[in-house]
C-alpha cells in the first residue's frame, strides 16, 4: 500500500487523505470536497492551484497548461499532481448552490447495447451495479482495459432520473486508443466496464430562469441531451431552451426525431434548430451553427448559454455569444479536449475564465 499523505485545502480548511499514487483532485472529489476541474487529464488548466506547503509530483501535466515558471512558483494541476509529503493547497473552491456535490465513486457496468447512430458515432448503453447520483451534464471516466491507468472521459446523455442505465454517445477518433482501439473495435454487449464519476461542472443551472441557448457540436450534444431531458421530462426548473446542434450533413446528425418530438410536446419550453454546414435540406438550417445562431438573434442580452463540443467549435461559439452581448458569467461550456490538444497546447479558451 503506497504511503498516505494529508492534504489541507484552503481557504475552506478541509483535510483529506491522499495516497502517493493518487491525484489530489481524485482524493478531494472522492471525499466530497469540490475543487474546480474540467478535462481531468492535465490539458485545460481549470484545476490549477497554489501549493502553499509540501511537495508534489506533477505527473502528466501538459507544459502548456502548467508552464515551467508556474511549477517553480509553486503551482500545480490537481488532476495530475500526486503528493510526496503532507501538502497544503489553495484552490478556487467556490460553493455553488446550483451544483450539489456527488462524491466520485467507482462503478462496474455491463454493456447493454451498442448502436451506430450517425457517421463514426455510437450510442453505448451501460447498466451499473448500483445507482449513480449526478447532475445533468456531468461525465464519467472509463478505464481502458488493456492499458492499466489509461482513462478516457465520456459525458452522460441520460438524465439523473435514470440513475442505473447510462447512455454514452461516442465519436470515433482516428488513431484514438480508447475510441478506435476499443469502443469501436472490440467492445460488445455483455462486456464488463470499469467507470468512475461523476465529474465536471458543466451542468443545468436550475436557479437560472432566463431563456437559454444550447449549442452543441458533434457528440457535444450528449451532456446537453441530459440537461434537456432533465428540464423537460423531470421538471427541473429552467427557462425556455433553444437547441442548436451542428453537423456537416445529415449523416453526422442524430436524435433529430427525439428533439422534434420534444419540440412538439413542449412548444413553450423547447425549440430545436439542427444546422448542416455542408448540405441544404428541408427542415434543417444551412450553415455553421454559430452563423445560424447569429442570424437568429440581434442580441442575446438577457439570455444564458451552454456550449459543448470540440475546442475549435466552442471557441467560435464563445466569440459569437460575446459579440451578441452575453457576459462570461452567463456562458457555461465544456470542451472535449483530447490527448492531441494536450500535446499541442489546445487548452481552454483564453476568452473566458471558468
Ligand atoms: C469533459 C470531457 C467529456 C467528453 N465527453 C465525450 C463524449 O461524450 N463523447 C465523445 O465522443 N468524446 C468525449 N470526450 C472526448 C474523449 O474523452 C476522448 O478524448 C476521445 O474519445 C478520444 O479518445 P481516444 O483515446 O480515442 O483518442 P486518443 O488516443 O486520446 O487520441 C486523440 C487524438 O490525439 C492524438 N494524439 C494522441 N497522443 C498524442 C500525442 N502524444 N501527441 C500528439 N497527438 C496525440 C491522436 O492521434 C488522436 O488524433 C470528452 C472529453 C472531455 C474532456
Ligand atoms: S482538470 Fe486539470 S488540467 Fe483540466
Short mmCIF file of C-alpha atoms and ligand atoms in Angstrom, two decimals:
data_model
loop_
_atom_site.label_atom_id
_atom_site.label_comp_id
_atom_site.label_asym_id
_atom_site.label_seq_id
_atom_site.Cartn_x
_atom_site.Cartn_y
_atom_site.Cartn_z
CA UNK A 1 0.00 0.00 0.00
CA UNK A 2 1.57 3.36 -1.05
CA UNK A 3 2.14 5.97 1.71
CA UNK A 4 -0.84 8.20 2.55
CA UNK A 5 -0.44 11.96 2.99
CA UNK A 6 -2.75 14.62 4.42
CA UNK A 7 -3.97 17.30 2.00
CA UNK A 8 -5.28 20.53 3.55
CA UNK A 9 -7.46 22.53 1.17
CA UNK A 10 -7.51 26.27 1.84
CA UNK A 11 -9.37 28.56 2.20
CA UNK A 12 -12.01 26.07 3.42
CA UNK A 13 -9.62 24.25 5.74
CA UNK A 14 -10.84 20.74 4.79
CA UNK A 15 -8.38 17.89 5.21
CA UNK A 16 -8.42 14.72 3.08
CA UNK A 17 -6.14 11.68 2.90
CA UNK A 18 -4.38 11.04 -0.41
CA UNK A 19 -2.29 8.03 -1.42
CA UNK A 20 1.05 8.72 -3.02
CA UNK A 21 -0.21 7.15 -6.27
CA UNK A 22 -3.48 9.12 -6.25
CA UNK A 23 -4.03 12.57 -7.71
CA UNK A 24 -5.01 15.30 -5.27
CA UNK A 25 -8.11 16.01 -7.39
CA UNK A 26 -9.20 12.38 -7.09
CA UNK A 27 -8.73 12.40 -3.32
CA UNK A 28 -10.74 15.62 -2.97
CA UNK A 29 -13.63 14.53 -5.22
CA UNK A 30 -13.92 11.11 -3.56
CA UNK A 31 -14.05 12.82 -0.15
CA UNK A 32 -16.86 15.11 -1.38
CA UNK A 33 -14.64 18.22 -1.42
CA UNK A 34 -15.35 20.18 -4.57
CA UNK A 35 -12.37 21.66 -6.41
CA UNK A 36 -12.65 23.07 -9.94
CA UNK A 37 -11.82 20.69 -12.79
CA UNK A 38 -12.83 20.00 -16.38
CA UNK A 39 -10.69 17.72 -18.56
CA UNK A 40 -9.12 15.71 -15.68
CA UNK A 41 -6.04 14.97 -17.84
CA UNK A 42 -3.72 17.95 -17.46
CA UNK A 43 -4.83 19.93 -20.51
CA UNK A 44 -7.35 22.66 -19.63
CA UNK A 45 -5.68 24.24 -16.54
CA UNK A 46 -9.03 24.59 -14.75
CA UNK A 47 -7.68 22.71 -11.70
CA UNK A 48 -4.57 24.88 -11.29
CA UNK A 49 -3.89 25.61 -7.60
CA UNK A 50 -1.23 27.05 -5.34
CA UNK A 51 0.86 24.60 -3.35
CA UNK A 52 1.40 26.57 -0.13
CA UNK A 53 3.36 23.84 1.65
CA UNK A 54 4.72 20.37 0.93
CA UNK A 55 5.95 18.53 -2.17
CA UNK A 56 4.05 17.21 -5.17
CA UNK A 57 4.98 15.20 -8.26
CA UNK A 58 3.50 16.97 -11.30
CA UNK A 59 2.77 13.80 -13.29
CA UNK A 60 1.46 14.16 -16.84
CA UNK A 61 0.60 17.89 -16.67
CA UNK A 62 0.87 19.48 -20.10
CA UNK A 63 3.69 22.01 -20.29
CA UNK A 64 1.19 24.34 -22.00
CA UNK A 65 -1.34 24.12 -19.16
CA UNK A 66 1.33 24.38 -16.44
CA UNK A 67 4.39 26.28 -17.55
CA UNK A 68 7.84 25.75 -16.05
CA UNK A 69 7.84 29.08 -14.25
CA UNK A 70 4.46 28.23 -12.70
CA UNK A 71 5.86 24.95 -11.34
CA UNK A 72 8.79 26.95 -9.94
CA UNK A 73 6.38 29.41 -8.33
CA UNK A 74 4.55 26.57 -6.57
CA UNK A 75 1.53 25.95 -8.75
CA UNK A 76 0.21 22.52 -9.71
CA UNK A 77 -2.55 20.90 -11.74
CA UNK A 78 -4.51 18.95 -9.15
CA UNK A 79 -5.74 16.38 -11.69
CA UNK A 80 -2.12 15.28 -12.31
CA UNK A 81 -0.31 16.15 -9.06
CA UNK A 82 0.36 13.38 -6.54
CA UNK A 83 1.68 14.14 -3.02
CA UNK A 84 5.18 13.34 -1.79
CA UNK A 85 4.54 14.73 1.70
CA UNK A 86 1.67 16.31 3.61
CA UNK A 87 0.54 19.18 1.40
CA UNK A 88 -1.38 22.44 1.84
CA UNK A 89 -3.04 23.82 -1.28
CA UNK A 90 -5.11 26.88 -2.01
CA UNK A 91 -7.79 26.21 -4.60
CA UNK A 92 -10.60 28.26 -6.07
CA UNK A 93 -13.24 26.43 -4.03
CA UNK A 94 -16.39 28.39 -4.69
CA UNK A 95 -19.55 26.89 -3.26
CA UNK A 96 -22.25 26.73 -5.93
CA UNK A 97 -25.78 26.11 -4.67
CA UNK A 98 -26.77 25.01 -8.19
CA UNK A 99 -24.37 22.09 -8.22
CA UNK A 100 -24.83 19.52 -5.45
CA UNK A 101 -21.60 17.65 -4.78
CA UNK A 102 -21.90 13.94 -5.50
CA UNK A 103 -18.66 12.25 -4.36
CA UNK A 104 -16.78 10.35 -7.06
CA UNK A 105 -17.02 6.56 -6.69
CA UNK A 106 -16.00 3.50 -8.70
CA UNK A 107 -18.69 1.53 -10.53
CA UNK A 108 -18.84 -1.67 -12.51
CA UNK A 109 -21.05 -1.55 -15.60
CA UNK A 110 -22.39 -4.10 -18.05
CA UNK A 111 -22.75 -3.03 -21.67
CA UNK A 112 -26.41 -3.47 -22.66
CA UNK A 113 -26.23 -2.33 -26.29
CA UNK A 114 -24.07 -0.59 -28.87
CA UNK A 115 -25.72 1.13 -31.83
CA UNK A 116 -24.32 3.08 -34.75
CA UNK A 117 -26.39 6.27 -34.66
CA UNK A 118 -24.54 8.54 -37.11
CA UNK A 119 -21.32 8.60 -39.11
CA UNK A 120 -18.48 7.44 -36.84
CA UNK A 121 -20.77 7.73 -33.82
CA UNK A 122 -22.07 5.10 -31.42
CA UNK A 123 -24.60 5.05 -28.62
CA UNK A 124 -23.42 2.79 -25.79
CA UNK A 125 -25.88 1.86 -23.04
CA UNK A 126 -24.36 0.64 -19.78
CA UNK A 127 -26.13 -0.76 -16.72
CA UNK A 128 -24.34 -0.02 -13.44
CA UNK A 129 -24.02 -2.27 -10.42
CA UNK A 130 -25.84 0.40 -8.38
CA UNK A 131 -27.47 3.80 -8.82
CA UNK A 132 -25.35 6.83 -9.72
CA UNK A 133 -26.22 10.25 -8.28
CA UNK A 134 -25.13 13.02 -10.66
CA UNK A 135 -26.05 16.42 -12.07
CA UNK A 136 -27.40 16.69 -15.61
CA UNK A 137 -24.37 17.44 -17.83
CA UNK A 138 -21.67 15.60 -15.85
CA UNK A 139 -19.38 12.90 -17.21
CA UNK A 140 -17.78 9.58 -16.28
CA UNK A 141 -14.23 8.31 -16.56
CA UNK A 142 -13.77 4.97 -18.37
CA UNK A 143 -10.86 2.67 -17.57
CA UNK A 144 -9.38 1.35 -20.83
CA UNK A 145 -8.99 -2.39 -20.08
CA UNK A 146 -5.81 -3.23 -22.00
CA UNK A 147 -3.89 -0.21 -20.69
CA UNK A 148 -3.71 -0.03 -16.88
CA UNK A 149 -4.09 3.55 -15.68
CA UNK A 150 -5.36 4.83 -19.06
CA UNK A 151 -8.73 6.53 -18.70
CA UNK A 152 -10.99 8.49 -21.04
CA UNK A 153 -13.95 10.70 -20.20
CA UNK A 154 -17.43 10.45 -21.74
CA UNK A 155 -20.48 12.55 -20.92
CA UNK A 156 -23.74 11.14 -19.63
CA UNK A 157 -26.63 11.69 -22.05
CA UNK A 158 -29.27 10.21 -19.73
CA UNK A 159 -30.98 12.42 -17.13
CA UNK A 160 -30.39 12.00 -13.36
CA UNK A 161 -33.85 10.39 -13.08
CA UNK A 162 -32.29 7.41 -14.91
CA UNK A 163 -29.54 6.56 -12.38
CA UNK A 164 -28.81 2.92 -13.22
CA UNK A 165 -28.79 2.66 -17.04
CA UNK A 166 -26.34 5.18 -18.50
CA UNK A 167 -26.23 6.47 -22.07
CA UNK A 168 -22.99 7.45 -23.77
CA UNK A 169 -22.52 8.86 -27.28
CA UNK A 170 -19.01 8.37 -28.63
CA UNK A 171 -17.36 9.66 -31.79
CA UNK A 172 -14.53 7.58 -33.28
CA UNK A 173 -11.21 9.42 -33.22
CA UNK A 174 -8.88 8.14 -35.96
CA UNK A 175 -5.92 6.51 -34.20
CA UNK A 176 -7.60 7.02 -30.82
CA UNK A 177 -6.56 4.46 -28.21
CA UNK A 178 -9.93 4.28 -26.46
CA UNK A 179 -12.48 5.05 -29.17
CA UNK A 180 -10.94 3.40 -32.25
CA UNK A 181 -8.78 0.95 -30.32
CA UNK A 182 -11.52 -0.37 -28.03
CA UNK A 183 -15.03 1.13 -28.15
CA UNK A 184 -15.31 0.82 -31.96
CA UNK A 185 -13.21 -2.33 -32.28
CA UNK A 186 -13.88 -4.94 -29.62
CA UNK A 187 -16.39 -3.66 -27.06
CA UNK A 188 -19.51 -5.85 -27.18
CA UNK A 189 -22.86 -6.15 -25.44
CA UNK A 190 -22.39 -8.14 -22.23
CA UNK A 191 -18.85 -6.84 -21.58
CA UNK A 192 -17.98 -5.51 -18.14
CA UNK A 193 -16.54 -1.97 -17.90
CA UNK A 194 -14.94 -0.06 -15.01
CA UNK A 195 -16.18 3.51 -14.61
CA UNK A 196 -15.75 6.27 -12.04
CA UNK A 197 -17.57 9.52 -11.55
CA UNK A 198 -19.45 11.76 -11.68
CA UNK A 199 -17.14 14.61 -12.76
CA UNK A 200 -17.48 18.14 -14.07
CA UNK A 201 -19.44 21.29 -13.52
CA UNK A 202 -20.99 21.77 -16.96
CA UNK A 203 -24.47 21.22 -15.56
CA UNK A 204 -28.01 22.52 -15.94
CA UNK A 205 -28.30 25.64 -13.76
CA UNK A 206 -31.66 25.18 -12.08
CA UNK A 207 -31.53 28.64 -10.45
CA UNK A 208 -31.35 30.44 -13.82
CA UNK A 209 -34.83 31.20 -15.19
CA UNK A 210 -33.55 33.15 -18.23
CA UNK A 211 -34.08 31.75 -21.74
CA UNK A 212 -31.10 29.59 -22.70
CA UNK A 213 -29.43 28.79 -26.00
CA UNK A 214 -27.71 25.40 -26.04
CA UNK A 215 -25.03 24.97 -28.70
CA UNK A 216 -23.63 21.53 -29.47
CA UNK A 217 -21.07 20.30 -31.97
CA UNK A 218 -20.96 16.55 -32.73
CA UNK A 219 -21.16 14.41 -29.58
CA UNK A 220 -21.12 17.63 -27.56
CA UNK A 221 -24.88 17.06 -27.70
CA UNK A 222 -24.55 14.28 -25.08
CA UNK A 223 -24.42 16.36 -21.87
CA UNK A 224 -26.87 18.83 -23.38
CA UNK A 225 -29.33 15.98 -24.02
CA UNK A 226 -29.12 15.10 -20.34
CA UNK A 227 -29.87 18.72 -19.42
CA UNK A 228 -32.80 18.99 -21.84
CA UNK A 229 -34.37 15.73 -20.62
CA UNK A 230 -33.85 16.81 -17.01
CA UNK A 231 -35.63 20.12 -17.64
CA UNK A 232 -38.46 18.82 -19.84
CA UNK A 233 -39.08 15.28 -18.62
CA UNK A 234 -38.00 15.52 -14.96
CA UNK A 235 -39.48 19.01 -14.49
CA UNK A 236 -36.21 20.58 -13.31
CA UNK A 237 -36.51 24.39 -13.18
CA UNK A 238 -35.16 26.11 -16.30
CA UNK A 239 -36.17 28.88 -18.69
CA UNK A 240 -37.15 28.22 -22.32
CA UNK A 241 -34.45 26.20 -24.10
CA UNK A 242 -33.36 26.58 -27.74
CA UNK A 243 -31.04 23.87 -29.03
CA UNK A 244 -28.58 24.43 -31.90
CA UNK A 245 -26.94 21.16 -32.97
CA UNK A 246 -24.33 21.47 -35.69
CA UNK A 247 -23.07 18.79 -38.09
CA UNK A 248 -21.54 18.58 -41.55
CA UNK A 249 -24.57 16.89 -43.12
CA UNK A 250 -27.45 14.64 -42.13
CA UNK A 251 -25.22 11.57 -41.92
CA UNK A 252 -23.41 13.15 -38.95
CA UNK A 253 -26.54 14.32 -37.11
CA UNK A 254 -28.53 12.10 -34.76
CA UNK A 255 -31.51 12.09 -32.39
CA UNK A 256 -33.34 14.53 -34.68
CA UNK A 257 -36.61 12.61 -34.13
CA UNK A 258 -36.20 12.78 -30.35
CA UNK A 259 -35.72 16.54 -30.41
CA UNK A 260 -38.54 17.12 -32.90
CA UNK A 261 -40.89 15.13 -30.64
CA UNK A 262 -39.79 17.15 -27.59
CA UNK A 263 -40.39 20.35 -29.55
CA UNK A 264 -43.96 19.22 -30.32
CA UNK A 265 -44.59 18.10 -26.74
CA UNK A 266 -43.17 21.26 -25.10
CA UNK A 267 -43.78 24.09 -27.60
CA UNK A 268 -43.44 26.83 -24.97
CA UNK A 269 -40.28 25.41 -23.40
CA UNK A 270 -38.18 23.91 -26.18
CA UNK A 271 -37.11 24.83 -29.74
CA UNK A 272 -34.82 22.79 -31.96
CA UNK A 273 -32.50 24.11 -34.68
CA UNK A 274 -30.47 21.36 -36.38
CA UNK A 275 -27.78 23.02 -38.54
CA UNK A 276 -25.97 21.48 -41.52
CA UNK A 277 -22.71 23.11 -42.60
CA UNK A 278 -22.32 21.28 -45.96
CA UNK A 279 -25.86 20.35 -47.00
CA UNK A 280 -29.06 22.15 -47.86
CA UNK A 281 -32.13 20.16 -46.78
CA UNK A 282 -35.74 20.83 -45.82
CA UNK A 283 -36.22 21.02 -42.05
CA UNK A 284 -32.60 21.96 -41.38
CA UNK A 285 -30.83 25.31 -41.14
CA UNK A 286 -27.91 25.77 -43.51
CA UNK A 287 -24.54 26.95 -42.30
CA UNK A 288 -22.29 26.78 -39.29
CA UNK A 289 -24.16 26.57 -36.05
CA UNK A 290 -22.64 29.88 -34.93
CA UNK A 291 -23.76 31.65 -38.13
CA UNK A 292 -27.32 30.33 -37.79
CA UNK A 293 -27.42 31.46 -34.16
CA UNK A 294 -26.01 34.89 -35.05
CA UNK A 295 -28.66 35.38 -37.74
CA UNK A 296 -31.45 34.39 -35.31
CA UNK A 297 -30.60 36.88 -32.56
CA UNK A 298 -29.86 40.61 -32.95
CA UNK A 299 -28.78 40.41 -29.29
CA UNK A 300 -28.61 37.72 -26.62
CA UNK A 301 -28.78 40.15 -23.70
CA UNK A 302 -30.95 38.56 -21.01
CA UNK A 303 -30.11 35.01 -22.06
CA UNK A 304 -27.74 32.37 -20.77
CA UNK A 305 -25.86 29.85 -22.92
CA UNK A 306 -24.48 26.33 -22.72
CA UNK A 307 -21.81 25.31 -25.24
CA UNK A 308 -20.21 21.88 -25.72
CA UNK A 309 -18.11 20.21 -28.41
CA UNK A 310 -14.63 20.22 -29.95
CA UNK A 311 -12.40 23.10 -28.76
CA UNK A 312 -12.49 24.98 -32.09
CA UNK A 313 -16.27 24.95 -32.19
CA UNK A 314 -16.53 26.08 -28.56
CA UNK A 315 -14.10 28.92 -29.24
CA UNK A 316 -16.19 30.06 -32.24
CA UNK A 317 -19.38 29.90 -30.19
CA UNK A 318 -17.83 31.98 -27.39
CA UNK A 319 -16.90 34.70 -29.87
CA UNK A 320 -20.41 34.73 -31.31
CA UNK A 321 -22.10 34.77 -27.90
CA UNK A 322 -19.91 37.58 -26.56
CA UNK A 323 -20.44 39.52 -29.76
CA UNK A 324 -24.17 39.22 -29.06
CA UNK A 325 -23.69 40.85 -25.64
CA UNK A 326 -23.62 37.79 -23.46
CA UNK A 327 -21.36 38.14 -20.41
CA UNK A 328 -18.85 35.44 -19.41
CA UNK A 329 -20.80 34.71 -16.23
CA UNK A 330 -23.79 33.76 -18.40
CA UNK A 331 -21.91 31.24 -20.57
CA UNK A 332 -21.35 27.66 -19.40
CA UNK A 333 -19.16 25.47 -21.53
CA UNK A 334 -17.22 22.23 -21.90
CA UNK A 335 -14.52 21.50 -24.48
CA UNK A 336 -13.94 17.88 -25.50
CA UNK A 337 -10.15 18.22 -25.19
CA UNK A 338 -8.14 15.13 -26.12
CA UNK A 339 -4.53 13.90 -25.98
CA UNK A 340 -3.72 15.78 -29.19
CA UNK A 341 -4.79 19.04 -27.53
CA UNK A 342 -2.65 18.16 -24.54
CA UNK A 343 0.41 17.63 -26.71
CA UNK A 344 -0.09 20.74 -28.82
CA UNK A 345 -1.41 23.14 -26.19
CA UNK A 346 -5.00 23.36 -27.40
CA UNK A 347 -6.26 24.35 -23.97
CA UNK A 348 -9.31 26.21 -22.78
CA UNK A 349 -10.22 29.41 -24.48
CA UNK A 350 -8.39 32.49 -23.25
CA UNK A 351 -11.64 34.38 -23.91
CA UNK A 352 -13.13 33.30 -20.63
CA UNK A 353 -12.11 32.22 -17.19
CA UNK A 354 -14.17 29.43 -15.73
C1 LIG B 1 -15.03 16.50 -20.17
C2 LIG B 1 -14.97 15.69 -21.45
C3 LIG B 1 -16.09 14.99 -21.88
C4 LIG B 1 -16.05 14.25 -23.06
N1 LIG B 1 -17.18 13.62 -23.50
C5 LIG B 1 -17.17 12.98 -24.69
C6 LIG B 1 -18.37 12.38 -25.21
O1 LIG B 1 -19.42 12.38 -24.57
N2 LIG B 1 -18.30 11.77 -26.43
C7 LIG B 1 -17.13 11.74 -27.16
O2 LIG B 1 -17.13 11.18 -28.27
N3 LIG B 1 -15.99 12.29 -26.69
C8 LIG B 1 -15.97 12.89 -25.47
N4 LIG B 1 -14.81 13.44 -24.99
C9 LIG B 1 -13.54 13.16 -25.69
C10 LIG B 1 -12.97 11.84 -25.16
O3 LIG B 1 -12.68 11.95 -23.78
C11 LIG B 1 -11.66 11.39 -25.83
O4 LIG B 1 -10.73 12.44 -25.78
C12 LIG B 1 -11.86 10.96 -27.27
O5 LIG B 1 -12.79 9.89 -27.34
C13 LIG B 1 -10.52 10.48 -27.88
O6 LIG B 1 -10.00 9.46 -27.07
P1 LIG B 1 -9.13 8.28 -27.74
O7 LIG B 1 -8.48 7.51 -26.64
O8 LIG B 1 -9.95 7.53 -28.71
O9 LIG B 1 -8.05 9.07 -28.55
P2 LIG B 1 -6.52 9.45 -28.05
O10 LIG B 1 -5.68 8.24 -28.00
O11 LIG B 1 -6.64 10.23 -26.77
O12 LIG B 1 -6.09 10.36 -29.24
C14 LIG B 1 -6.79 11.56 -29.53
C15 LIG B 1 -6.08 12.32 -30.63
O13 LIG B 1 -4.84 12.80 -30.15
C16 LIG B 1 -3.79 12.34 -30.94
N5 LIG B 1 -2.67 12.09 -30.02
C17 LIG B 1 -2.61 11.15 -29.05
N6 LIG B 1 -1.45 11.27 -28.37
C18 LIG B 1 -0.77 12.29 -28.93
C19 LIG B 1 0.50 12.89 -28.69
N7 LIG B 1 1.30 12.48 -27.71
N8 LIG B 1 0.89 13.93 -29.49
C20 LIG B 1 0.07 14.40 -30.47
N9 LIG B 1 -1.14 13.87 -30.75
C21 LIG B 1 -1.55 12.83 -29.99
C22 LIG B 1 -4.32 11.08 -31.62
O14 LIG B 1 -3.68 10.82 -32.85
C23 LIG B 1 -5.76 11.45 -31.85
O15 LIG B 1 -5.93 12.25 -33.01
C24 LIG B 1 -14.84 14.19 -23.81
C25 LIG B 1 -13.71 14.88 -23.36
C26 LIG B 1 -13.76 15.63 -22.20
C27 LIG B 1 -12.55 16.38 -21.75
S1 LIG B 2 -8.88 19.41 -14.99
FE1 LIG B 2 -6.77 19.51 -14.55
S2 LIG B 2 -5.95 20.38 -16.36
FE2 LIG B 2 -8.02 20.07 -16.86
#
